[in-house]
Short mmCIF file of C-alpha atoms in Angstrom, two decimals:
data_model
loop_
_atom_site.label_atom_id
_atom_site.label_comp_id
_atom_site.label_asym_id
_atom_site.label_seq_id
_atom_site.Cartn_x
_atom_site.Cartn_y
_atom_site.Cartn_z
CA MET A 29 -3.22 6.02 22.70
CA GLU A 30 0.07 4.36 22.67
CA LYS A 31 4.24 4.96 21.68
CA MET A 32 6.72 2.99 20.31
CA ILE A 33 10.03 2.84 22.13
CA VAL A 34 12.80 1.74 19.83
CA GLU A 35 16.51 1.10 21.54
CA GLY A 36 18.61 1.73 18.94
CA GLY A 37 22.17 0.37 18.18
CA ARG A 38 21.67 -3.31 17.63
CA PRO A 39 22.43 -5.60 14.66
CA LEU A 40 19.37 -7.12 12.86
CA GLU A 41 19.44 -11.16 12.22
CA GLY A 42 17.56 -14.00 11.57
CA GLU A 43 14.07 -14.38 9.86
CA VAL A 44 10.99 -12.92 9.30
CA VAL A 45 7.86 -13.91 7.55
CA ILE A 46 6.23 -11.52 5.51
CA SER A 47 2.15 -11.04 5.52
CA GLY A 48 -0.19 -10.84 2.75
CA ALA A 49 -0.26 -7.68 0.66
CA LYS A 50 -2.91 -4.57 2.32
CA ASN A 51 -2.54 -3.46 -0.56
CA ALA A 52 -3.90 -6.24 -2.87
CA ALA A 53 -6.21 -7.71 0.02
CA LEU A 54 -8.59 -4.13 -0.59
CA PRO A 55 -9.36 -4.36 -3.53
CA LEU A 56 -9.72 -8.48 -3.35
CA ILE A 57 -12.08 -7.44 -0.50
CA ALA A 58 -14.13 -5.18 -2.10
CA ALA A 59 -14.67 -7.33 -5.19
CA THR A 60 -16.09 -9.74 -3.17
CA LEU A 61 -19.45 -7.51 -3.36
CA LEU A 62 -19.11 -8.00 -7.35
CA ALA A 63 -21.03 -11.74 -7.13
CA PRO A 64 -23.44 -12.81 -4.51
CA GLY A 65 -22.15 -16.15 -2.87
CA VAL A 66 -18.83 -17.15 -0.32
CA HIS A 67 -15.68 -15.64 -1.13
CA VAL A 68 -12.97 -17.13 0.10
CA LEU A 69 -9.48 -15.08 0.33
CA ARG A 70 -5.92 -16.70 2.19
CA ASN A 71 -3.52 -14.74 3.60
CA VAL A 72 -5.36 -11.36 4.59
CA PRO A 73 -3.30 -9.72 6.82
CA ASP A 74 -5.05 -8.69 10.34
CA LEU A 75 -4.91 -4.99 10.13
CA ARG A 76 -6.22 -1.42 10.79
CA ASP A 77 -7.05 -1.15 6.84
CA THR A 78 -8.28 -4.64 6.83
CA ARG A 79 -10.72 -4.10 9.55
CA THR A 80 -11.89 -0.88 8.06
CA ILE A 81 -13.14 -2.14 4.65
CA LEU A 82 -14.88 -5.22 7.03
CA SER A 83 -16.67 -2.89 8.73
CA LEU A 84 -17.07 -0.96 5.70
CA LEU A 85 -18.93 -4.02 3.52
CA ASP A 86 -20.67 -4.64 7.41
CA GLU A 87 -22.57 -1.85 6.30
CA LEU A 88 -23.58 -2.64 3.06
CA GLY A 89 -25.11 -5.92 4.47
CA ALA A 90 -22.60 -8.37 3.75
CA THR A 91 -21.22 -11.09 6.22
CA TRP A 92 -17.85 -12.57 6.96
CA ARG A 93 -15.71 -14.11 9.42
CA ARG A 94 -11.96 -14.95 9.76
CA ASP A 95 -10.60 -18.02 10.14
CA GLY A 96 -6.38 -17.08 10.99
CA GLY A 97 -5.57 -15.95 7.55
CA THR A 98 -8.73 -16.90 5.46
CA LEU A 99 -11.43 -14.40 5.37
CA PHE A 100 -15.15 -15.86 4.54
CA ILE A 101 -17.35 -13.07 2.70
CA ASP A 102 -20.72 -13.38 1.74
CA SER A 103 -21.85 -10.26 -0.07
CA SER A 104 -25.72 -12.35 -1.30
CA SER A 105 -27.37 -9.67 0.70
CA ILE A 106 -26.88 -6.76 -0.32
CA ALA A 107 -28.96 -4.16 1.37
CA TYR A 108 -27.56 -0.84 1.21
CA THR A 109 -25.36 1.61 -1.69
CA GLU A 110 -24.17 4.05 0.61
CA VAL A 111 -20.96 3.84 2.64
CA SER A 112 -21.16 6.27 5.49
CA TYR A 113 -17.85 9.09 6.62
CA ASP A 114 -17.52 7.70 9.84
CA LEU A 115 -15.59 5.07 7.73
CA VAL A 116 -14.00 6.32 4.55
CA LYS A 117 -12.54 9.40 6.34
CA THR A 118 -9.86 6.63 7.52
CA MET A 119 -8.80 4.81 4.63
CA ARG A 120 -8.57 5.89 1.01
CA ALA A 121 -9.16 2.41 -0.39
CA SER A 122 -12.70 2.39 0.91
CA VAL A 123 -13.76 4.76 -2.71
CA LEU A 124 -12.97 1.24 -3.87
CA VAL A 125 -15.83 -0.15 -3.33
CA LEU A 126 -17.73 2.70 -5.73
CA GLY A 127 -16.75 0.02 -9.08
CA PRO A 128 -18.57 -2.85 -7.45
CA LEU A 129 -21.80 -2.03 -6.43
CA LEU A 130 -22.22 0.03 -10.15
CA GLY A 131 -21.46 -2.96 -12.11
CA ARG A 132 -23.67 -5.48 -9.75
CA LEU A 133 -26.67 -3.15 -8.81
CA GLY A 134 -26.02 0.52 -11.15
CA ARG A 135 -25.77 2.38 -7.58
CA ALA A 136 -23.44 4.12 -5.34
CA LYS A 137 -23.08 6.58 -2.90
CA VAL A 138 -19.74 6.88 -0.94
CA SER A 139 -18.19 9.63 1.12
CA LEU A 140 -15.15 11.50 -0.08
CA PRO A 141 -12.24 9.35 1.14
CA GLY A 142 -9.66 9.92 3.71
CA GLY A 143 -6.09 8.27 4.63
CA CYS A 144 -2.72 9.73 4.80
CA ALA A 145 -1.91 12.72 4.60
CA ILE A 146 0.00 12.91 1.68
CA GLY A 147 -1.35 14.68 -0.79
CA GLU A 148 -5.09 15.21 -2.00
CA ARG A 149 -5.49 12.18 -4.53
CA PRO A 150 -7.95 13.42 -5.98
CA ILE A 151 -10.97 10.68 -7.60
CA ASN A 152 -10.85 12.56 -10.82
CA PHE A 153 -9.22 9.40 -12.45
CA HIS A 154 -12.48 7.18 -11.18
CA ILE A 155 -15.52 9.57 -11.56
CA ASN A 156 -14.51 10.44 -15.54
CA GLY A 157 -13.81 6.38 -15.90
CA PHE A 158 -17.44 6.13 -14.54
CA GLU A 159 -18.77 8.26 -16.53
CA ARG A 160 -17.61 6.70 -19.85
CA PHE A 161 -19.60 3.71 -19.10
CA GLY A 162 -22.95 6.46 -19.23
CA VAL A 163 -23.29 6.61 -15.74
CA THR A 164 -24.42 10.38 -13.77
CA CYS A 165 -21.75 11.50 -10.59
CA HIS A 166 -22.47 13.93 -8.63
CA LEU A 167 -20.75 15.50 -5.47
CA GLU A 168 -23.01 16.73 -2.41
CA HIS A 169 -22.31 17.04 0.54
CA GLY A 170 -19.08 15.34 1.06
CA TYR A 171 -20.34 12.31 -0.90
CA VAL A 172 -19.95 10.93 -4.40
CA GLU A 173 -23.51 9.29 -5.87
CA ALA A 174 -23.14 7.72 -8.99
CA LEU A 175 -26.21 6.20 -10.67
CA ILE A 176 -26.95 4.76 -14.01
CA ASP A 177 -30.40 3.75 -15.19
CA GLY A 178 -30.22 -0.52 -16.79
CA ARG A 179 -26.25 -1.89 -17.45
CA LEU A 180 -22.74 0.15 -17.74
CA GLN A 181 -21.85 0.46 -21.51
CA GLY A 182 -18.30 -0.51 -22.66
CA THR A 183 -16.06 1.91 -23.29
CA THR A 184 -12.31 2.97 -23.57
CA VAL A 185 -10.56 4.76 -20.95
CA TYR A 186 -7.33 6.90 -20.62
CA PHE A 187 -5.11 7.73 -17.70
CA ASP A 188 -3.31 10.64 -18.24
CA ILE A 189 -1.49 8.83 -15.14
CA PRO A 190 -1.33 5.32 -13.87
CA SER A 191 -3.28 5.45 -11.08
CA VAL A 192 -3.46 2.11 -9.04
CA THR A 193 -6.93 2.72 -7.31
CA GLY A 194 -8.61 4.12 -10.50
CA THR A 195 -7.38 1.37 -12.19
CA GLU A 196 -8.42 -1.18 -9.70
CA ASN A 197 -12.05 0.47 -9.21
CA ILE A 198 -12.69 0.64 -13.37
CA LEU A 199 -11.58 -2.78 -13.58
CA MET A 200 -14.10 -3.97 -11.05
CA ALA A 201 -16.68 -2.21 -12.83
CA ALA A 202 -16.13 -3.15 -16.75
CA VAL A 203 -16.20 -6.48 -15.80
CA LEU A 204 -20.19 -6.43 -15.42
CA ALA A 205 -20.22 -4.07 -18.53
CA GLU A 206 -22.42 -4.65 -21.33
CA GLY A 207 -19.62 -4.91 -24.26
CA THR A 208 -15.80 -4.19 -24.58
CA THR A 209 -14.31 -2.01 -22.14
CA ILE A 210 -10.57 -0.91 -23.03
CA LEU A 211 -8.37 0.79 -20.18
CA ARG A 212 -5.22 2.47 -21.99
CA ASN A 213 -2.04 3.67 -19.47
CA ALA A 214 -3.33 1.49 -16.89
CA ALA A 215 -1.23 1.10 -13.61
CA ARG A 216 0.86 -2.26 -13.56
CA GLU A 217 1.23 -2.96 -10.22
CA PRO A 218 1.21 -6.58 -9.01
CA GLU A 219 -1.58 -5.86 -6.69
CA ILE A 220 -3.99 -5.36 -9.99
CA GLY A 221 -2.79 -8.48 -11.49
CA ASN A 222 -3.60 -10.51 -8.23
CA LEU A 223 -7.07 -8.58 -8.39
CA ILE A 224 -7.09 -9.54 -12.42
CA ASP A 225 -6.30 -13.37 -11.25
CA MET A 226 -9.93 -13.11 -8.23
CA LEU A 227 -11.96 -11.69 -11.20
CA VAL A 228 -10.82 -14.43 -13.99
CA GLY A 229 -11.87 -17.27 -11.40
CA MET A 230 -14.89 -15.33 -11.15
CA GLY A 231 -15.47 -15.91 -14.22
CA ALA A 232 -14.24 -12.73 -15.53
CA GLU A 233 -13.15 -12.43 -18.86
CA ILE A 234 -9.63 -10.02 -19.32
CA ASP A 235 -6.95 -10.03 -21.95
CA GLY A 236 -3.30 -7.70 -20.81
CA LYS A 237 -1.93 -8.52 -17.09
CA GLY A 238 1.15 -6.89 -16.33
CA SER A 239 0.73 -4.88 -19.19
CA SER A 240 -0.31 -0.61 -19.73
CA GLN A 241 -3.34 -1.99 -21.88
CA LEU A 242 -6.36 -4.37 -20.54
CA THR A 243 -8.73 -5.96 -22.22
CA ILE A 244 -11.98 -6.57 -20.37
CA ARG A 245 -14.99 -8.41 -22.10
CA GLY A 246 -18.17 -8.09 -20.25
CA VAL A 247 -19.94 -10.98 -18.16
CA ASP A 248 -23.27 -11.72 -17.85
CA GLN A 249 -22.74 -12.45 -14.05
CA LEU A 250 -20.12 -13.58 -11.86
CA GLN A 251 -19.85 -16.64 -9.11
CA PRO A 252 -17.95 -16.18 -6.07
CA ALA A 253 -14.13 -17.19 -5.99
CA GLU A 254 -11.06 -18.71 -4.03
CA ILE A 255 -8.01 -16.86 -4.17
CA GLU A 256 -4.71 -16.14 -2.18
CA ILE A 257 -3.31 -12.32 -1.47
CA ILE A 258 0.10 -11.95 -2.54
CA PRO A 259 2.97 -11.15 -0.41
CA ASP A 260 3.19 -7.74 1.18
CA ARG A 261 6.62 -6.31 -1.28
CA ILE A 262 6.30 -2.67 0.71
CA GLU A 263 6.44 -4.64 3.97
CA ALA A 264 9.47 -7.01 2.75
CA GLY A 265 10.96 -4.17 1.13
CA THR A 266 10.88 -2.29 4.82
CA TYR A 267 13.24 -4.85 6.67
CA LEU A 268 15.13 -4.88 3.54
CA ILE A 269 15.79 -1.75 4.44
CA ALA A 270 15.95 -1.71 8.16
CA GLY A 271 18.66 -4.62 8.14
CA ALA A 272 21.08 -2.51 6.34
CA ALA A 273 20.52 0.80 8.68
CA ALA A 274 20.80 -1.80 11.50
CA GLY A 275 23.32 -3.12 10.23
CA GLY A 276 23.61 -7.38 10.03
CA GLU A 277 21.68 -10.09 8.06
CA VAL A 278 18.34 -10.22 7.39
CA THR A 279 16.10 -12.87 5.18
CA VAL A 280 12.34 -12.13 4.29
CA ARG A 281 10.82 -15.68 3.53
CA ASP A 282 7.50 -15.97 1.47
CA CYS A 283 8.07 -12.58 -0.24
CA ARG A 284 8.18 -12.59 -4.35
CA PRO A 285 11.54 -10.92 -4.88
CA GLU A 286 10.48 -10.14 -8.83
CA HIS A 287 8.56 -8.06 -7.12
CA LEU A 288 10.95 -5.20 -5.57
CA PRO A 289 13.25 -5.22 -8.84
CA ALA A 290 14.15 -1.48 -8.21
CA LEU A 291 14.66 -1.69 -4.64
CA LEU A 292 16.80 -4.61 -4.46
CA ASP A 293 19.42 -2.54 -6.67
CA LYS A 294 19.26 0.27 -5.17
CA LEU A 295 20.23 -1.94 -1.95
CA ALA A 296 23.19 -3.31 -3.74
CA GLU A 297 24.26 0.01 -5.25
CA SER A 298 24.25 1.48 -1.73
CA GLY A 299 27.05 -1.61 -0.76
CA ALA A 300 24.49 -4.24 0.71
CA ARG A 301 25.18 -7.77 -0.03
CA VAL A 302 21.89 -8.86 -1.40
CA THR A 303 20.97 -12.46 -2.44
CA VAL A 304 17.70 -13.91 -4.19
CA GLY A 305 15.66 -16.73 -3.53
CA GLU A 306 12.84 -18.17 -5.38
CA ARG A 307 10.76 -16.84 -2.45
CA SER A 308 13.06 -15.17 -0.30
CA VAL A 309 15.60 -12.00 -0.10
CA THR A 310 19.20 -11.51 1.97
CA LEU A 311 20.31 -8.56 3.08
CA CYS A 312 24.14 -8.67 3.99
CA LEU A 313 26.03 -5.66 5.46
CA GLU A 314 28.09 -6.23 8.68
CA PRO A 315 28.03 -3.91 11.84
CA ARG A 316 31.95 -3.21 10.59
CA ASP A 317 30.63 -2.88 6.55
CA ARG A 318 28.03 0.04 7.39
CA ASN A 319 30.90 2.89 6.80
CA ARG A 320 30.74 1.61 3.26
CA LEU A 321 27.05 2.41 2.30
CA LYS A 322 27.18 5.21 -0.06
CA GLY A 323 24.80 7.93 -1.00
CA VAL A 324 22.27 6.48 -4.16
CA ASP A 325 20.00 8.52 -5.97
CA ILE A 326 16.26 7.22 -6.17
CA LYS A 327 13.05 8.67 -8.21
CA THR A 328 10.36 7.64 -7.44
CA MET A 329 7.09 5.76 -10.24
CA PRO A 330 4.76 3.68 -11.34
CA TYR A 331 5.37 0.20 -11.43
CA PRO A 332 7.62 -1.33 -11.98
CA GLY A 333 10.33 1.79 -11.28
CA TYR A 334 11.56 2.93 -7.76
CA PRO A 335 7.85 2.47 -5.62
CA THR A 336 6.64 6.33 -3.65
CA ASP A 337 5.56 3.40 -0.76
CA LEU A 338 9.31 2.56 -0.28
CA GLN A 339 11.11 6.22 -0.29
CA ALA A 340 10.54 7.75 3.17
CA GLN A 341 12.42 4.45 4.66
CA PHE A 342 15.37 4.51 1.87
CA MET A 343 15.61 8.47 3.27
CA ALA A 344 16.04 7.02 6.59
CA LEU A 345 18.32 4.70 5.21
CA MET A 346 20.94 7.27 3.22
CA THR A 347 21.06 9.82 6.14
CA LEU A 348 23.31 6.45 7.75
CA SER A 349 26.08 6.63 4.06
CA ASN A 350 28.66 8.44 3.24
CA GLY A 351 27.72 10.96 0.58
CA MET A 352 25.54 12.61 -0.87
CA CYS A 353 22.00 11.83 -2.92
CA VAL A 354 18.72 13.46 -3.73
CA ILE A 355 15.27 11.82 -3.85
CA ARG A 356 12.60 12.80 -6.35
CA GLU A 357 9.44 11.86 -5.47
CA THR A 358 7.27 12.30 -8.70
CA ILE A 359 4.20 9.99 -7.09
CA PHE A 360 2.33 12.33 -4.47
CA GLU A 361 2.83 16.01 -3.92
CA ASN A 362 3.62 16.07 -0.01
CA ARG A 363 5.66 12.97 0.94
CA PHE A 364 7.92 14.60 2.80
CA MET A 365 6.81 15.22 5.56
CA HIS A 366 8.94 12.38 7.50
CA VAL A 367 11.83 14.80 6.75
CA ALA A 368 11.55 17.50 9.53
CA GLU A 369 10.95 13.84 11.95
CA LEU A 370 14.05 13.16 10.84
CA ARG A 371 16.28 16.07 11.07
CA ARG A 372 15.15 16.00 14.94
CA MET A 373 17.37 12.69 14.97
CA GLY A 374 20.23 14.59 13.06
CA ALA A 375 19.74 13.76 9.40
CA ASP A 376 20.77 16.75 7.33
CA ILE A 377 18.16 16.84 4.15
CA ARG A 378 17.37 19.80 2.43
CA THR A 379 14.10 19.79 0.72
CA GLU A 380 13.63 22.05 -2.46
CA GLY A 381 10.22 21.15 -4.04
CA ASN A 382 10.04 17.15 -4.97
CA ASN A 383 13.43 16.77 -4.16
CA ALA A 384 15.55 15.92 -1.18
CA VAL A 385 19.16 15.98 -0.82
CA VAL A 386 20.59 13.65 1.81
CA THR A 387 23.65 14.55 3.16
CA GLY A 388 25.20 11.05 4.93
CA ARG A 389 26.33 11.42 8.51
CA GLY A 390 27.42 7.58 8.25
CA PRO A 391 26.38 4.79 10.28
CA ASN A 392 26.91 7.02 13.93
CA GLY A 393 25.21 10.03 12.63
CA LEU A 394 21.80 9.59 14.52
CA SER A 395 20.38 9.67 17.61
CA GLY A 396 16.99 9.16 19.33
CA ALA A 397 14.35 11.55 20.18
CA PRO A 398 10.85 12.33 20.36
CA VAL A 399 9.05 11.74 16.95
CA MET A 400 5.91 12.13 15.86
CA ALA A 401 4.18 9.81 12.67
CA THR A 402 2.60 11.57 10.03
CA ASP A 403 1.28 8.71 7.67
CA LEU A 404 2.09 5.34 7.02
CA ARG A 405 5.12 4.83 5.35
CA ALA A 406 6.77 8.07 7.44
CA SER A 407 6.07 6.07 10.45
CA SER A 408 8.11 2.84 9.58
CA SER A 409 11.25 5.48 8.23
CA LEU A 410 10.89 6.88 11.60
CA VAL A 411 11.14 3.48 13.22
CA ILE A 412 14.35 2.96 10.31
CA ALA A 413 15.80 5.62 11.57
CA GLY A 414 15.66 4.71 15.38
CA LEU A 415 16.73 1.09 14.64
CA ALA A 416 20.22 2.71 13.93
CA ALA A 417 20.33 5.61 16.25
CA ALA A 418 21.86 5.57 19.13
CA ASN A 419 19.99 5.82 22.59
CA ARG A 420 16.46 5.43 22.55
CA THR A 421 13.70 6.98 20.16
CA GLU A 422 10.02 7.19 20.89
CA ILE A 423 7.08 7.74 17.99
CA ALA A 424 4.35 8.90 18.75
CA ARG A 425 1.06 8.36 16.59
CA ILE A 426 1.57 4.86 15.55
CA TYR A 427 -1.63 4.00 14.80
CA HIS A 428 -0.79 5.08 11.52
CA LEU A 429 1.72 1.74 11.29
CA GLU A 430 -0.92 -0.57 12.20
CA ARG A 431 -2.55 0.34 9.37
CA GLY A 432 0.23 -1.21 7.21
CA TYR A 433 2.15 -3.94 9.29
CA GLU A 434 0.94 -6.63 10.88
CA ASN A 435 2.69 -7.62 13.80
CA LEU A 436 5.63 -5.11 13.41
CA VAL A 437 6.82 -4.72 17.57
CA ALA A 438 6.90 -8.23 16.98
CA LYS A 439 8.87 -9.52 14.30
CA LEU A 440 11.20 -7.04 14.79
CA SER A 441 12.01 -8.23 18.37
CA GLY A 442 12.64 -11.68 16.68
CA LEU A 443 15.31 -10.09 14.56
CA GLY A 444 16.91 -8.89 17.58
CA ALA A 445 15.62 -4.94 18.48
CA SER A 446 15.18 -3.87 21.07
CA VAL A 447 11.55 -2.06 20.41
CA TRP A 448 8.05 -1.98 22.13
CA LYS A 449 4.68 -0.19 22.73
CA GLU A 450 3.92 2.25 25.13
CA LYS A 451 0.78 4.11 26.13
CA ALA A 452 1.63 7.11 25.86
#
């Protein structure tokens, strides 16, 4: 097991190239199960989570090879429809194979998912949606077993709360259903748009991309597709926040600024200078100007609102501000686990239910300490805090980081940070 060491106090300067989006790659890899043949996915990040879902495809009988950032996946010979607990326990997105397997083969058995400890995140949205198609679902011995005799039947599915994985899973099942399916109050995240582009490239008929209502006219069969994974907006946001916390000028390249409207507004409101290009964003907050960093309230919401996956990182930044702010988490019920670790570094944070009140202590308010990562995005908040803190920060359990950030140490080092890994 490894830990990450961060020597704080160095401004960040330079450019960083953003990798493909983890949260887009996972459903697109799962979607290759819908059609036999060789699919080509470009700009696929090499992460613990992408390796896990590829191992899952191995278990089902698919074959694949990687050439740099390009994956070639052949799903012609799917031999199994059961996914074991050993794989699913490490990553919640494993549940995304349910929809494709049901659509293509009419049956699937998948262990109840695991992943980050940020709340229960029940899969009732998925199961309720599948049952609307005529699927029979059973939950026994820790597995979801889904089966239909014949073809899925088009239906209308309403999501009480916009669910990203729920929308993706039901969407992938619907493309091979008989008749028309309408998804209402569907999630609108850019990653879902990337999935729709792939499905349309496979021959699916889908209207409503980017809206909360999707209309899917089922087709008899699909063919392999070639698609590029969109840039990771959460990775881009993390480096921009890191630049503001450490001070300096950071440019994120190969990103899509239109996917980060709420974050860019909040960074500008906090006092950073944000310059938006066609495929880049530059954040400038000189070290001498960090004294003017303002406390800014945020409320996490479904896209295009402020993303929950950038809440912990922004909280780390706000501990360095001058003033007070309130951070309200409305997506997950247990996503303040990083608060205790930030307090170990000197942060003044008080939690009340799903609200966190942060009293900034200025740019010199944090000091290095041994801390422990509790989930993927909490891990990156501790890295950000360490970059701004005096002295050394040691972050344990960094395998969480490796689930979602490609070449993090190399990218931060390229910006001038003093960061490395050691054996724990």
